[in-house]
Tab-separated table of C-alpha atoms in Angstrom:
chain	number	residue	atom	x	y	z
A	6	UNK	CA	-3.587	-28.750	33.041
A	7	UNK	CA	-3.178	-31.992	31.081
A	8	UNK	CA	-4.428	-32.476	27.535
A	9	UNK	CA	-7.516	-34.410	28.632
A	10	UNK	CA	-8.653	-31.557	30.868
A	11	UNK	CA	-8.273	-29.212	27.900
A	12	UNK	CA	-10.322	-31.624	25.761
A	13	UNK	CA	-13.126	-31.648	28.355
A	14	UNK	CA	-13.041	-27.866	28.302
A	15	UNK	CA	-13.124	-27.910	24.480
A	16	UNK	CA	-16.398	-29.863	24.619
A	17	UNK	CA	-17.902	-27.154	26.808
A	18	UNK	CA	-16.544	-24.543	24.390
A	19	UNK	CA	-18.481	-26.247	21.562
A	20	UNK	CA	-21.669	-25.668	23.540
A	21	UNK	CA	-20.944	-22.078	24.520
A	22	UNK	CA	-18.644	-20.400	21.959
A	23	UNK	CA	-18.797	-19.574	18.262
A	24	UNK	CA	-16.427	-21.463	15.953
A	25	UNK	CA	-14.235	-18.373	15.545
A	26	UNK	CA	-13.951	-18.008	19.328
A	27	UNK	CA	-12.960	-21.650	19.757
A	28	UNK	CA	-10.272	-21.412	17.106
A	29	UNK	CA	-8.954	-18.141	18.590
A	30	UNK	CA	-8.865	-19.630	22.106
A	31	UNK	CA	-6.788	-22.627	21.035
A	32	UNK	CA	-4.555	-20.442	18.870
A	33	UNK	CA	-3.717	-18.552	22.090
A	34	UNK	CA	-3.193	-21.756	24.071
A	35	UNK	CA	-0.866	-23.075	21.344
A	36	UNK	CA	1.009	-19.758	21.337
A	37	UNK	CA	1.431	-20.007	25.103
A	38	UNK	CA	2.354	-23.721	25.364
A	39	UNK	CA	4.308	-24.181	22.104
A	40	UNK	CA	5.087	-20.828	20.484
A	41	UNK	CA	3.494	-18.081	18.427
A	42	UNK	CA	5.403	-19.465	15.438
A	43	UNK	CA	3.752	-22.891	15.748
A	44	UNK	CA	0.339	-21.305	16.224
A	45	UNK	CA	0.817	-19.163	13.108
A	46	UNK	CA	1.975	-22.160	11.073
A	47	UNK	CA	-1.134	-24.138	12.054
A	48	UNK	CA	-3.390	-21.156	11.433
A	49	UNK	CA	-1.899	-20.780	7.939
A	50	UNK	CA	-2.802	-24.355	6.900
A	51	UNK	CA	-5.406	-24.095	4.133
A	52	UNK	CA	-8.190	-26.546	4.914
A	53	UNK	CA	-10.830	-25.472	2.401
A	54	UNK	CA	-10.490	-28.667	0.334
A	55	UNK	CA	-10.547	-30.690	3.572
A	56	UNK	CA	-13.789	-28.971	4.593
A	57	UNK	CA	-15.303	-29.599	1.157
A	58	UNK	CA	-14.442	-33.294	1.470
A	59	UNK	CA	-16.044	-33.347	4.935
A	60	UNK	CA	-19.153	-31.740	3.406
A	61	UNK	CA	-19.434	-34.426	0.725
A	62	UNK	CA	-18.965	-37.245	3.249
A	63	UNK	CA	-21.306	-35.725	5.807
A	64	UNK	CA	-24.060	-35.237	3.224
A	65	UNK	CA	-23.757	-38.913	2.246
A	66	UNK	CA	-23.668	-39.989	5.906
A	67	UNK	CA	-26.786	-37.978	6.790
A	68	UNK	CA	-28.653	-39.392	3.811
A	69	UNK	CA	-27.674	-42.954	4.736
A	70	UNK	CA	-28.422	-42.453	8.438
A	71	UNK	CA	-31.831	-40.971	7.621
A	72	UNK	CA	-32.716	-43.778	5.201
A	73	UNK	CA	-31.602	-46.433	7.690
A	74	UNK	CA	-33.283	-44.662	10.654
A	75	UNK	CA	-29.961	-44.691	12.491
A	76	UNK	CA	-29.466	-42.985	15.836
A	77	UNK	CA	-26.153	-41.137	15.285
A	78	UNK	CA	-23.266	-40.283	12.999
A	79	UNK	CA	-19.719	-40.385	14.312
A	80	UNK	CA	-16.849	-38.777	12.369
A	81	UNK	CA	-13.513	-40.205	13.446
A	82	UNK	CA	-10.087	-39.050	12.240
A	83	UNK	CA	-6.747	-40.664	12.939
A	84	UNK	CA	-3.989	-38.415	14.251
A	85	UNK	CA	-1.367	-41.057	13.516
A	86	UNK	CA	-2.409	-41.898	9.946
A	87	UNK	CA	-2.447	-38.636	7.992
A	88	UNK	CA	-5.745	-37.545	9.538
A	89	UNK	CA	-7.551	-40.291	7.565
A	90	UNK	CA	-11.184	-40.397	8.578
A	91	UNK	CA	-14.454	-42.296	8.437
A	92	UNK	CA	-18.086	-41.413	8.972
A	93	UNK	CA	-19.711	-44.162	11.030
A	94	UNK	CA	-23.473	-44.667	10.893
A	95	UNK	CA	-24.529	-45.957	14.318
A	96	UNK	CA	-27.617	-47.887	15.401
A	97	UNK	CA	-27.325	-46.649	18.965
A	98	UNK	CA	-26.540	-43.377	20.703
A	99	UNK	CA	-25.943	-42.538	24.356
A	100	UNK	CA	-25.877	-38.910	25.562
A	101	UNK	CA	-22.606	-37.397	26.808
A	102	UNK	CA	-23.857	-37.203	30.413
A	103	UNK	CA	-24.075	-41.001	30.634
A	104	UNK	CA	-20.296	-41.279	29.997
A	105	UNK	CA	-20.532	-44.350	27.756
A	106	UNK	CA	-19.362	-43.941	24.175
A	107	UNK	CA	-19.294	-47.640	23.313
A	108	UNK	CA	-22.224	-46.942	20.977
A	109	UNK	CA	-19.756	-45.407	18.485
A	110	UNK	CA	-17.982	-48.721	17.985
A	111	UNK	CA	-21.278	-50.431	17.160
A	112	UNK	CA	-21.654	-48.940	13.695
A	113	UNK	CA	-23.525	-50.561	10.827
A	114	UNK	CA	-22.187	-48.577	7.852
A	115	UNK	CA	-19.181	-46.410	7.198
A	116	UNK	CA	-18.293	-43.849	4.580
A	117	UNK	CA	-14.705	-42.917	3.863
A	118	UNK	CA	-13.825	-39.383	4.862
A	119	UNK	CA	-10.909	-37.120	3.999
A	120	UNK	CA	-7.377	-36.991	5.299
A	121	UNK	CA	-5.060	-34.027	5.746
A	122	UNK	CA	-1.346	-34.478	5.174
A	123	UNK	CA	-0.753	-30.852	6.250
A	124	UNK	CA	-2.386	-31.292	9.671
A	125	UNK	CA	-0.705	-34.682	10.097
A	126	UNK	CA	2.730	-33.258	9.257
A	127	UNK	CA	2.414	-30.648	12.024
A	128	UNK	CA	1.321	-33.333	14.465
A	129	UNK	CA	3.948	-35.921	13.534
A	130	UNK	CA	6.812	-33.662	14.465
A	131	UNK	CA	5.546	-33.215	18.017
A	132	UNK	CA	3.590	-36.223	19.302
A	133	UNK	CA	0.376	-36.215	21.304
A	134	UNK	CA	1.280	-34.916	24.755
A	135	UNK	CA	4.952	-35.724	25.287
A	136	UNK	CA	5.757	-32.113	26.196
A	137	UNK	CA	4.048	-28.801	26.837
A	138	UNK	CA	4.845	-27.846	23.251
A	139	UNK	CA	3.245	-31.080	21.977
A	140	UNK	CA	0.099	-30.406	24.032
A	141	UNK	CA	-0.218	-26.897	22.573
A	142	UNK	CA	0.257	-28.090	18.988
A	143	UNK	CA	-2.061	-31.097	19.386
A	144	UNK	CA	-4.821	-29.036	20.993
A	145	UNK	CA	-4.771	-26.434	18.247
A	146	UNK	CA	-4.763	-29.100	15.518
A	147	UNK	CA	-7.737	-30.813	17.184
A	148	UNK	CA	-9.512	-27.455	17.569
A	149	UNK	CA	-8.874	-26.583	13.924
A	150	UNK	CA	-10.282	-29.968	12.840
A	151	UNK	CA	-13.257	-29.622	15.185
A	152	UNK	CA	-14.026	-26.085	14.010
A	153	UNK	CA	-13.844	-27.159	10.361
A	154	UNK	CA	-16.245	-29.992	11.072
A	155	UNK	CA	-18.673	-27.826	13.066
A	156	UNK	CA	-18.740	-25.151	10.356
A	157	UNK	CA	-19.727	-27.822	7.810
A	158	UNK	CA	-22.122	-29.456	10.312
A	159	UNK	CA	-23.944	-26.142	10.780
A	160	UNK	CA	-24.966	-26.224	7.098
A	161	UNK	CA	-26.537	-29.698	7.358
A	162	UNK	CA	-30.165	-30.177	8.298
A	163	UNK	CA	-30.489	-33.224	10.544
A	164	UNK	CA	-31.981	-34.134	13.896
A	165	UNK	CA	-29.575	-37.053	14.210
A	166	UNK	CA	-26.752	-36.465	16.715
A	167	UNK	CA	-23.493	-35.882	14.835
A	168	UNK	CA	-20.290	-36.369	16.797
A	169	UNK	CA	-16.552	-36.114	16.160
A	170	UNK	CA	-13.408	-37.494	17.701
A	171	UNK	CA	-9.911	-38.628	16.954
A	172	UNK	CA	-9.205	-42.363	17.022
A	173	UNK	CA	-9.552	-43.663	20.614
A	174	UNK	CA	-10.797	-40.316	21.964
A	175	UNK	CA	-12.971	-40.688	25.040
A	176	UNK	CA	-15.325	-39.019	25.426
A	177	UNK	CA	-16.321	-38.286	21.857
A	178	UNK	CA	-17.167	-34.626	21.135
A	179	UNK	CA	-20.802	-33.752	20.595
A	180	UNK	CA	-21.482	-30.983	18.067
A	181	UNK	CA	-24.661	-30.004	19.879
A	182	UNK	CA	-26.463	-30.594	23.146
A	183	UNK	CA	-28.607	-33.710	23.450
């Protein structure tokens, strides 16, 4: 299975599994495709300060989106630039089923989000999908980021769709069903 098939499956996992189950699933996939050592190293990365920074940014994004009567919030992180991220406040939103995520590039406001040198360092040594090992590492790093975001997202009260993706990801992950 290629990385994009795994990413499609990860979206379905968001809808059907608890955060802990998602992280455990991709830990196992990383162990199988890369090695147990890589999976353990990624698991050991402390992301509490990263999650707190997501919380601060997401609170600000929800407040802005609510005040501006925006349709969606899109959190984008950059795998190639130390996991640097932005919260984009979007005027439009199109459900996942319609397979058109151009709405996310039509944002009106943005709020700077956190980065993670630790996650980026694990990624930089392997690349996106250049080998089976790289696929395993990348998937687990994406899952760890996604699970961190969803755990923070679950604490936020908002009816606005809140989505997440790495730079140039298509489709963008939805954190809940439309």
